[in-house]
XYZ file of N, CA and C in Angstrom:
645
model
N 7.915 -48.542 -42.742
C 7.187 -47.222 -42.991
C 6.631 -46.180 -41.813
N 5.502 -47.253 -41.160
C 5.665 -46.263 -39.835
C 6.177 -46.174 -38.670
N 6.976 -46.777 -38.918
C 8.229 -46.340 -37.617
C 9.170 -45.462 -38.432
N 9.515 -45.400 -39.675
C 10.800 -44.617 -39.688
C 9.622 -42.789 -39.320
N 8.410 -43.533 -40.017
C 7.407 -42.014 -39.884
C 7.578 -41.205 -38.130
N 6.844 -42.322 -37.431
C 7.070 -42.293 -36.265
C 8.113 -41.468 -35.491
N 9.405 -41.714 -35.876
C 10.895 -41.361 -35.513
C 11.217 -39.485 -35.746
N 10.372 -39.415 -37.592
C 10.804 -38.103 -37.705
C 9.614 -37.088 -37.003
N 8.679 -37.646 -36.808
C 7.574 -37.218 -35.935
C 8.209 -36.975 -34.388
N 9.076 -37.477 -33.500
C 9.226 -37.381 -32.537
C 10.338 -36.508 -32.430
N 10.471 -36.419 -33.927
C 12.307 -35.608 -34.059
C 11.567 -33.992 -33.885
N 10.696 -33.765 -34.963
C 10.392 -32.647 -35.182
C 9.758 -32.065 -33.847
N 8.934 -32.916 -32.993
C 8.544 -32.639 -31.461
C 9.390 -32.107 -30.449
N 10.860 -32.761 -30.614
C 11.850 -32.742 -29.821
C 12.708 -31.188 -30.476
N 12.517 -31.011 -31.869
C 13.205 -29.802 -31.909
C 12.118 -28.385 -31.115
N 11.195 -28.716 -31.159
C 10.034 -27.886 -31.296
C 10.191 -27.624 -29.418
N 10.177 -28.382 -28.987
C 10.285 -28.079 -27.124
C 11.570 -26.983 -26.871
N 12.086 -26.473 -27.286
C 13.763 -25.654 -26.826
C 12.323 -24.299 -26.679
N 11.766 -24.287 -28.580
C 10.872 -22.748 -28.465
C 10.002 -22.399 -27.732
N 9.155 -24.079 -27.320
C 7.906 -23.904 -26.544
C 8.558 -23.160 -24.901
N 9.555 -23.740 -24.818
C 10.210 -23.422 -23.611
C 10.970 -22.323 -23.270
N 11.466 -21.649 -24.614
C 11.688 -20.786 -24.433
C 10.556 -19.051 -24.200
N 9.549 -19.391 -25.120
C 8.344 -18.458 -24.908
C 8.057 -18.231 -23.483
N 7.265 -19.803 -22.906
C 6.617 -19.926 -21.650
C 7.918 -18.768 -20.892
N 9.143 -19.023 -20.697
C 10.242 -18.424 -19.674
C 10.150 -16.702 -20.227
N 9.632 -16.306 -21.867
C 9.961 -15.049 -21.817
C 8.613 -14.215 -21.648
N 7.944 -15.091 -21.348
C 6.160 -14.687 -21.392
C 6.077 -13.617 -20.047
N 6.680 -13.873 -19.089
C 6.192 -13.046 -17.892
C 7.244 -11.713 -17.746
N 8.323 -11.948 -18.376
C 9.153 -10.865 -19.398
C 8.217 -9.754 -19.813
N 7.862 -10.482 -21.266
C 7.075 -9.735 -22.029
C 5.473 -9.020 -21.452
N 5.439 -9.593 -20.743
C 4.325 -9.039 -19.371
C 4.083 -8.030 -18.969
N 5.529 -8.249 -17.976
C 6.058 -6.880 -16.896
C 6.240 -5.587 -18.162
N 6.800 -6.236 -18.986
C 7.262 -5.014 -20.394
C 6.286 -4.203 -20.617
N 4.818 -4.958 -21.338
C 3.878 -4.388 -21.540
C 2.718 -3.575 -20.921
N 3.023 -4.246 -19.551
C 2.377 -4.432 -17.931
C 3.034 -3.612 -17.265
N 3.908 -2.409 -16.920
C 4.546 -2.629 -15.675
C 4.127 -2.395 -14.614
N 4.730 -2.416 -13.311
C 4.133 -2.451 -11.857
C 4.593 -1.821 -10.857
N 4.430 -0.949 -10.119
C 5.494 -0.091 -9.412
C 4.658 -0.477 -8.055
N 5.718 -0.852 -6.936
C 5.581 -0.884 -5.264
C 5.945 0.561 -4.999
N 5.183 0.810 -3.540
C 5.410 1.912 -3.109
C 5.270 1.624 -1.342
N 6.422 1.339 -0.799
C 5.897 1.605 0.639
C 6.146 3.152 1.496
N 5.437 3.092 2.025
C 5.406 4.483 3.167
C 5.617 3.940 4.607
N 5.917 4.931 5.277
C 5.618 4.876 6.891
C 4.929 5.858 7.341
N 3.450 6.226 7.678
C 2.922 6.872 8.061
C 2.885 7.380 9.838
N 3.188 8.169 9.720
C 3.740 8.442 11.518
C 2.184 9.284 11.915
N 2.266 9.468 13.418
C 0.716 10.222 13.796
C 1.764 10.797 15.762
N 1.993 12.020 15.873
C 1.910 12.659 16.398
C 0.521 13.057 17.547
N 1.006 13.064 18.844
C -0.096 13.489 19.393
C 0.752 14.360 20.998
N -0.255 14.951 21.758
C 0.009 15.423 23.034
C -0.909 15.114 23.956
N -0.409 14.340 25.428
C -1.053 14.329 25.843
C -0.902 14.741 27.372
N -1.705 15.461 27.560
C -1.665 16.326 28.948
C 0.037 16.806 28.652
N 0.197 17.568 27.988
C 1.218 18.253 27.634
C 2.702 17.678 27.325
N 2.436 15.969 27.193
C 3.412 14.762 26.847
C 3.104 14.524 25.917
N 4.620 14.290 24.866
C 4.059 13.791 23.507
C 3.914 11.990 23.451
N 3.472 11.780 22.656
C 2.875 10.408 21.832
C 3.331 10.120 20.395
N 3.506 9.050 20.114
C 3.635 8.740 18.827
C 3.703 7.219 18.458
N 2.838 7.014 17.231
C 2.836 5.989 16.409
C 2.687 5.771 15.042
N 3.702 5.126 14.484
C 3.626 4.621 12.839
C 3.576 3.242 12.720
N 3.360 3.140 11.218
C 3.092 1.743 10.657
C 3.503 1.945 9.237
N 4.200 1.051 8.444
C 4.271 0.685 7.079
C 3.501 -0.024 6.396
N 3.378 0.781 5.368
C 2.222 0.308 4.692
C 2.848 0.310 2.991
N 2.307 -1.122 2.314
C 2.493 -0.912 0.718
C 1.764 -0.888 0.038
N 1.879 -0.134 -1.149
C 0.672 -0.143 -2.218
C 1.279 -0.551 -3.423
N 0.856 -1.352 -4.074
C 1.544 -1.898 -5.758
C 0.794 -1.387 -6.656
N 1.132 -0.766 -7.542
C 0.339 -0.446 -8.470
C 0.749 -1.200 -9.932
N -0.201 -1.595 -10.609
C 0.091 -2.341 -11.507
C -0.690 -2.337 -12.675
N -0.230 -1.413 -14.054
C -0.795 -1.434 -15.204
C -1.428 -2.376 -15.471
N -2.689 -2.708 -16.703
C -3.273 -4.113 -17.019
C -4.193 -3.706 -18.233
N -4.385 -4.470 -18.792
C -5.579 -4.079 -20.429
C -6.599 -3.827 -20.117
N -7.360 -2.420 -20.758
C -8.405 -1.754 -20.947
C -9.450 -2.862 -21.586
N -8.869 -4.285 -21.436
C -10.016 -5.256 -22.197
C -11.043 -5.374 -20.997
N -12.811 -5.071 -21.970
C -13.824 -4.979 -21.743
C -13.924 -3.581 -20.445
N -13.156 -2.400 -20.593
C -13.947 -1.857 -19.736
C -13.030 -1.424 -18.844
N -11.879 -2.637 -18.118
C -11.650 -2.379 -17.301
C -10.789 -1.548 -16.406
N -10.822 -1.136 -15.070
C -9.724 -0.237 -14.828
C -8.052 0.150 -15.525
N -7.626 1.212 -15.636
C -6.271 1.136 -15.850
C -5.183 0.349 -15.177
N -5.596 0.458 -13.877
C -4.654 -0.014 -12.939
C -5.436 -1.048 -11.927
N -4.587 -2.087 -11.328
C -4.963 -2.825 -10.209
C -4.160 -2.610 -9.316
N -4.827 -2.351 -8.195
C -4.105 -1.748 -7.033
C -4.189 -2.474 -6.132
N -3.289 -3.311 -5.023
C -2.618 -4.239 -4.229
C -2.296 -3.662 -2.576
N -2.650 -3.373 -1.447
C -2.228 -3.193 -0.397
C -1.754 -4.005 0.435
N -0.769 -4.073 1.475
C -0.822 -4.715 2.259
C -0.225 -3.905 3.521
N -0.789 -4.233 4.387
C 0.047 -3.868 5.855
C -1.338 -3.552 6.819
N -1.787 -2.740 7.678
C -2.760 -2.940 8.828
C -2.584 -1.538 9.154
N -3.600 -1.121 10.248
C -3.912 0.242 10.975
C -2.318 0.937 11.304
N -2.832 1.994 11.824
C -1.214 2.632 12.106
C -2.264 2.776 13.903
N -1.379 2.193 14.718
C -1.638 2.184 16.012
C -0.520 3.434 16.799
N -1.567 4.394 17.487
C -1.041 5.344 18.010
C -1.923 5.616 19.449
N -0.915 4.539 20.301
C -0.681 4.336 21.507
C -1.059 5.731 22.584
N -2.240 6.287 23.371
C -2.329 7.411 23.876
C -1.992 6.974 25.587
N -1.719 5.571 26.088
C -1.129 5.386 27.659
C -2.555 5.044 27.892
N -3.030 5.789 29.158
C -4.099 5.060 30.292
C -5.406 5.891 29.302
N -5.230 6.401 28.325
C -6.488 7.136 27.728
C -6.746 6.211 26.256
N -5.769 5.127 26.359
C -6.151 4.316 25.389
C -5.473 4.465 24.158
N -6.283 4.018 22.879
C -5.452 4.219 21.252
C -6.392 4.331 20.114
N -5.515 5.193 19.564
C -5.845 5.797 18.234
C -5.767 4.916 17.482
N -6.712 4.655 15.947
C -5.816 3.500 15.036
C -6.651 4.065 13.310
N -5.668 4.352 13.038
C -6.046 4.876 11.378
C -6.413 3.676 10.506
N -7.596 3.533 10.312
C -7.764 2.802 9.302
C -7.254 2.561 7.810
N -7.639 1.014 7.302
C -6.826 1.376 5.562
C -7.820 1.762 5.180
N -8.571 2.503 5.182
C -10.018 2.759 4.662
C -9.924 4.590 4.571
N -10.834 5.132 3.961
C -10.723 6.866 3.797
C -11.251 7.420 4.884
N -10.952 8.915 5.156
C -12.130 9.124 6.437
C -12.457 10.612 5.335
N -12.763 11.530 5.910
C -12.947 12.526 5.556
C -12.588 12.741 4.470
N -11.671 13.044 4.151
C -10.959 12.962 2.736
C -11.073 11.891 1.573
N -11.770 12.311 0.804
C -11.631 10.941 -0.371
C -10.300 10.369 -0.524
N -9.551 10.743 -0.659
C -8.035 10.706 -1.406
C -7.205 10.067 0.352
N -7.633 9.644 1.320
C -7.377 9.552 2.175
C -7.214 7.969 2.784
N -7.435 6.961 1.167
C -7.671 5.714 1.638
C -5.735 5.277 1.745
N -5.604 4.074 1.866
C -3.914 3.699 1.640
C -3.928 3.481 0.265
N -4.299 4.025 -0.773
C -3.815 4.069 -1.984
C -3.532 4.936 -2.794
N -4.175 6.190 -2.247
C -4.403 7.472 -2.854
C -3.458 8.502 -1.472
N -3.354 8.330 -0.484
C -2.868 9.335 0.325
C -1.333 9.398 -0.164
N -0.589 8.559 -0.300
C 0.577 8.970 -1.438
C 0.043 10.431 -2.258
N -0.796 10.287 -3.239
C -1.086 11.098 -3.810
C -0.916 12.650 -3.267
N -1.796 12.709 -2.491
C -1.866 13.945 -1.382
C -1.010 14.514 -0.990
N -0.228 13.628 -0.301
C 0.713 13.996 0.667
C 1.973 14.670 -0.762
N 2.513 14.081 -1.624
C 2.753 14.734 -2.797
C 2.419 15.632 -3.555
N 1.126 16.157 -3.056
C 0.727 17.203 -3.808
C 0.113 17.306 -5.794
N 0.126 15.793 -5.418
C -0.388 15.224 -7.302
C -2.099 15.941 -6.888
N -1.870 16.645 -8.542
C -3.529 17.708 -8.499
C -4.277 16.623 -8.380
N -5.469 17.530 -7.683
C -6.003 16.880 -7.840
C -6.712 15.225 -6.261
N -5.261 15.323 -6.011
C -4.417 13.573 -4.870
C -5.156 12.915 -5.891
N -4.632 12.611 -7.129
C -4.726 11.462 -8.297
C -3.745 10.900 -8.868
N -3.024 10.215 -9.378
C -1.921 9.733 -10.236
C -2.004 10.535 -11.739
N -1.947 11.542 -11.929
C -1.777 12.027 -13.017
C -1.869 11.350 -14.464
N -1.260 10.606 -14.725
C -1.459 9.710 -16.033
C -1.008 7.976 -15.128
N -2.317 7.058 -15.524
C -2.590 5.892 -15.189
C -1.294 5.182 -15.853
N -0.750 5.571 -17.334
C 0.109 4.937 -17.762
C 1.519 4.871 -17.444
N 2.148 4.426 -18.213
C 3.995 4.607 -17.892
C 4.519 5.824 -17.120
N 3.907 7.073 -17.707
C 4.391 8.600 -16.767
C 3.967 8.288 -15.194
N 2.634 8.100 -15.620
C 2.254 8.006 -13.703
C 3.485 7.317 -13.063
N 3.494 6.158 -13.467
C 4.362 5.137 -12.701
C 5.348 5.392 -12.516
N 6.081 6.056 -13.368
C 7.335 6.531 -13.373
C 7.664 7.477 -12.475
N 6.366 8.066 -12.073
C 6.144 9.792 -11.397
C 6.135 8.399 -9.694
N 5.606 7.820 -9.182
C 5.762 6.868 -8.466
C 6.908 6.338 -7.677
N 7.554 6.057 -8.667
C 8.705 5.010 -8.307
C 10.060 6.147 -8.307
N 9.490 7.452 -8.624
C 10.966 8.148 -8.408
C 10.376 8.985 -7.085
N 9.525 8.520 -6.509
C 8.964 9.552 -4.724
C 9.773 9.547 -3.992
N 10.482 10.383 -3.157
C 11.324 9.941 -2.038
C 11.220 11.016 -0.868
N 11.478 10.755 0.072
C 11.450 11.734 1.154
C 10.478 11.707 2.242
N 9.750 12.820 2.643
C 8.674 12.630 3.390
C 8.185 13.982 3.341
N 6.917 14.092 3.922
C 5.817 15.037 3.783
C 4.586 15.042 4.723
N 4.073 16.443 5.440
C 3.469 16.671 6.443
C 2.178 16.638 5.887
N 1.024 15.682 6.768
C 0.063 15.788 5.833
C -1.262 16.514 6.823
N -1.907 16.736 5.864
C -3.019 17.432 6.968
C -3.673 16.783 7.834
N -3.853 17.141 8.600
C -4.711 16.077 10.017
C -6.715 15.887 9.162
N -6.945 16.950 8.792
C -8.547 16.735 7.750
C -8.117 15.373 6.875
N -6.797 15.604 6.383
C -6.440 14.504 5.286
C -5.841 12.990 5.803
N -6.108 12.574 6.823
C -5.493 11.735 7.618
C -6.885 10.082 7.296
N -6.752 9.311 7.155
C -7.230 7.976 7.059
C -8.112 8.120 8.223
N -9.396 6.903 7.983
C -10.599 6.750 9.021
C -9.862 6.534 10.507
N -10.171 7.196 11.545
C -9.459 7.327 12.737
C -10.930 6.661 13.495
N -10.475 5.631 14.479
C -11.393 5.053 15.393
C -10.718 4.674 16.648
N -11.618 4.707 17.796
C -11.474 3.896 18.736
C -12.052 2.644 19.678
N -11.766 2.139 20.366
C -12.605 1.235 21.014
C -12.620 1.578 22.400
N -13.552 1.411 22.823
C -14.324 2.031 23.986
C -13.869 0.503 24.861
N -14.027 -0.512 24.339
C -13.854 -1.604 25.079
C -12.996 -2.556 23.936
N -11.390 -2.248 24.351
C -9.792 -3.070 22.814
C -10.878 -4.763 22.877
N -11.836 -5.618 23.619
C -11.800 -6.334 23.621
C -13.166 -6.656 22.803
N -14.295 -5.717 22.351
C -15.205 -5.503 21.824
C -15.260 -5.321 20.881
N -15.286 -5.520 19.615
C -14.724 -4.940 18.352
C -16.657 -3.995 18.055
N -17.496 -4.223 18.825
C -18.655 -3.501 18.506
C -18.837 -2.256 19.173
N -17.403 -2.087 20.364
C -17.520 -0.779 20.943
C -16.703 0.542 20.451
N -16.048 0.017 18.886
C -15.761 0.830 18.232
C -16.319 2.184 18.065
N -15.657 3.493 17.961
C -16.341 4.870 17.825
C -15.299 5.721 16.723
N -15.899 6.459 15.896
C -15.295 7.006 15.007
C -14.288 8.070 15.567
N -13.212 9.053 15.287
C -12.689 9.739 16.202
C -12.802 10.561 15.010
N -12.235 11.839 15.278
C -12.635 13.074 14.294
C -11.145 13.924 15.116
N -10.010 14.070 13.994
C -9.055 14.102 14.188
C -8.632 15.413 14.741
N -9.519 16.441 13.781
C -9.302 17.634 14.792
C -9.858 17.883 16.209
N -10.775 16.727 16.767
C -10.843 16.763 17.835
C -10.707 15.428 18.665
N -9.783 14.990 19.071
C -9.498 13.919 19.592
C -10.487 13.999 21.151
N -9.959 15.381 21.415
C -10.567 15.091 22.978
C -11.658 14.658 23.317
N -12.791 14.952 22.283
C -14.323 14.509 22.655
C -14.362 13.138 22.906
N -13.353 12.018 22.702
C -13.277 10.973 22.791
C -12.705 10.596 23.865
N -11.576 11.347 23.813
C -10.200 10.760 25.267
C -9.851 11.985 25.783
N -11.118 12.757 26.173
C -10.835 13.759 27.378
C -9.731 14.816 27.156
N -10.578 15.947 28.008
C -9.550 16.940 27.629
C -7.856 17.379 28.048
N -7.206 17.296 27.580
C -5.627 17.553 27.404
C -5.138 16.393 26.276
N -5.802 15.678 25.751
C -5.571 15.492 24.207
C -5.537 15.712 23.120
N -4.742 15.676 22.467
C -4.691 16.047 20.659
C -3.490 15.563 19.679
N -4.291 15.362 18.682
C -3.216 15.223 17.275
C -2.293 16.678 17.166
N -1.509 16.709 17.124
C -0.627 17.270 16.516
C 0.286 17.305 15.241
N 0.330 16.010 14.766
C 1.110 16.181 13.763
C 0.915 15.133 12.947
N 1.038 14.481 10.984
C 1.096 13.429 10.535
C 1.735 13.596 9.972
N 2.926 12.639 9.348
C 4.161 12.952 8.502
C 4.057 10.782 7.773
N 4.291 11.299 6.186
C 4.202 10.402 5.337
C 5.922 10.443 4.823
N 6.205 8.774 4.971
C 7.466 8.929 4.522
C 7.654 8.213 3.793
N 8.327 8.265 2.412
C 8.638 7.195 1.497
C 9.926 6.046 2.022
N 9.732 5.254 2.417
C 10.893 3.784 2.816
C 11.009 3.239 1.531
N 12.028 2.144 1.964
C 12.914 1.528 0.248
C 11.603 0.196 0.661
N 11.279 0.233 -0.383
C 9.850 -0.957 -0.732
C 10.847 -2.656 -0.715
N 12.006 -2.506 -1.468
C 13.238 -3.952 -1.273
C 12.846 -4.287 -3.173
N 13.377 -5.524 -3.090
C 13.118 -6.450 -4.113
C 12.133 -7.291 -4.115
N 11.154 -8.106 -5.142
C 10.649 -8.605 -5.045
C 11.080 -9.964 -5.141
N 11.018 -11.366 -5.185
C 9.930 -11.244 -4.189
C 10.558 -11.167 -2.540
N 11.879 -10.451 -2.863
C 12.629 -11.112 -1.696
C 11.725 -9.911 -0.441
N 11.227 -8.807 -0.598
C 10.840 -7.986 0.206
C 9.520 -8.388 0.604
N 9.127 -9.761 0.117
C 7.476 -10.279 0.462
C 8.285 -11.155 2.186
N 9.380 -10.984 2.409
C 9.796 -12.122 3.403
C 10.527 -11.233 4.266
N 10.617 -9.975 4.376
C 11.377 -8.900 5.041
C 13.112 -9.199 4.916
N 13.107 -9.699 3.334
C 15.119 -9.628 3.388
C 15.220 -8.350 2.783
N 14.499 -7.994 2.117
C 14.809 -6.571 1.711
C 14.302 -5.413 1.981
N 14.477 -4.240 1.676
C 12.762 -3.716 1.979
C 12.423 -3.005 3.270
N 11.686 -2.056 3.707
C 11.493 -1.707 5.205
C 10.098 -2.606 5.505
N 10.344 -3.542 6.528
C 9.180 -4.479 6.736
C 8.122 -3.994 6.975
N 6.891 -4.380 5.792
C 5.300 -4.336 6.359
C 5.107 -4.242 7.555
N 4.248 -3.293 8.315
C 4.416 -3.820 10.001
C 3.051 -4.699 10.085
N 3.169 -5.354 10.801
C 2.877 -6.589 10.884
C 2.034 -7.437 12.779
N 1.832 -6.099 13.509
C 2.207 -6.635 15.252
C 0.699 -6.073 15.951
N -0.521 -5.997 15.134
C -1.684 -5.154 15.710
C -2.178 -6.486 16.016
N -1.784 -7.408 15.769
C -2.717 -8.446 16.446
C -2.040 -8.939 17.999
N -1.223 -8.139 18.575
C -0.171 -8.071 19.392
C -1.577 -7.058 20.535
N -2.300 -6.654 20.082
C -2.950 -5.546 20.499
C -4.734 -6.494 21.060
């Protein structure tokens, strides 16, 4: 009797396994449906004039906005950023670094500058729910950004000494770099984000900039 009962129990467990496997497989799909995410990649380009000649620098930054449960008062979105400071090489005058950090405009950080560039009311996502994510997903093209709404700009008196960092005023870069140097324009352009997870390995989408270590 014990042997027969054991066989029946084994058969019941065997019948349950396909259902358990199916639930495990479907869990990520159900979660992504309930809590969707949108990945935006943009190229930030800075143009300058040095002694009458043009200089330009750009970098691609990625921001992922993921809806999450509001359990225990959590914020409606989880935001992840990938990328690095945008470098504008001014030749013998040095270089300007646009950090992944807000400047004088509180909405100039890497996760909110897109809202500012595309004139979202008050520079914020209009609805952190599905409607807001859909609007983010539909963004395209390029926009000029006011220099006063750029991320924090810095320079290094000595590129090999992190303690030599100095803040740069985007409206008066000549104070740090000398006469004849000025920022002329800043452009934010939406670029293809690619397909996850292939875009994490530069197989699809515009690659996120990763070359600052060489400097």
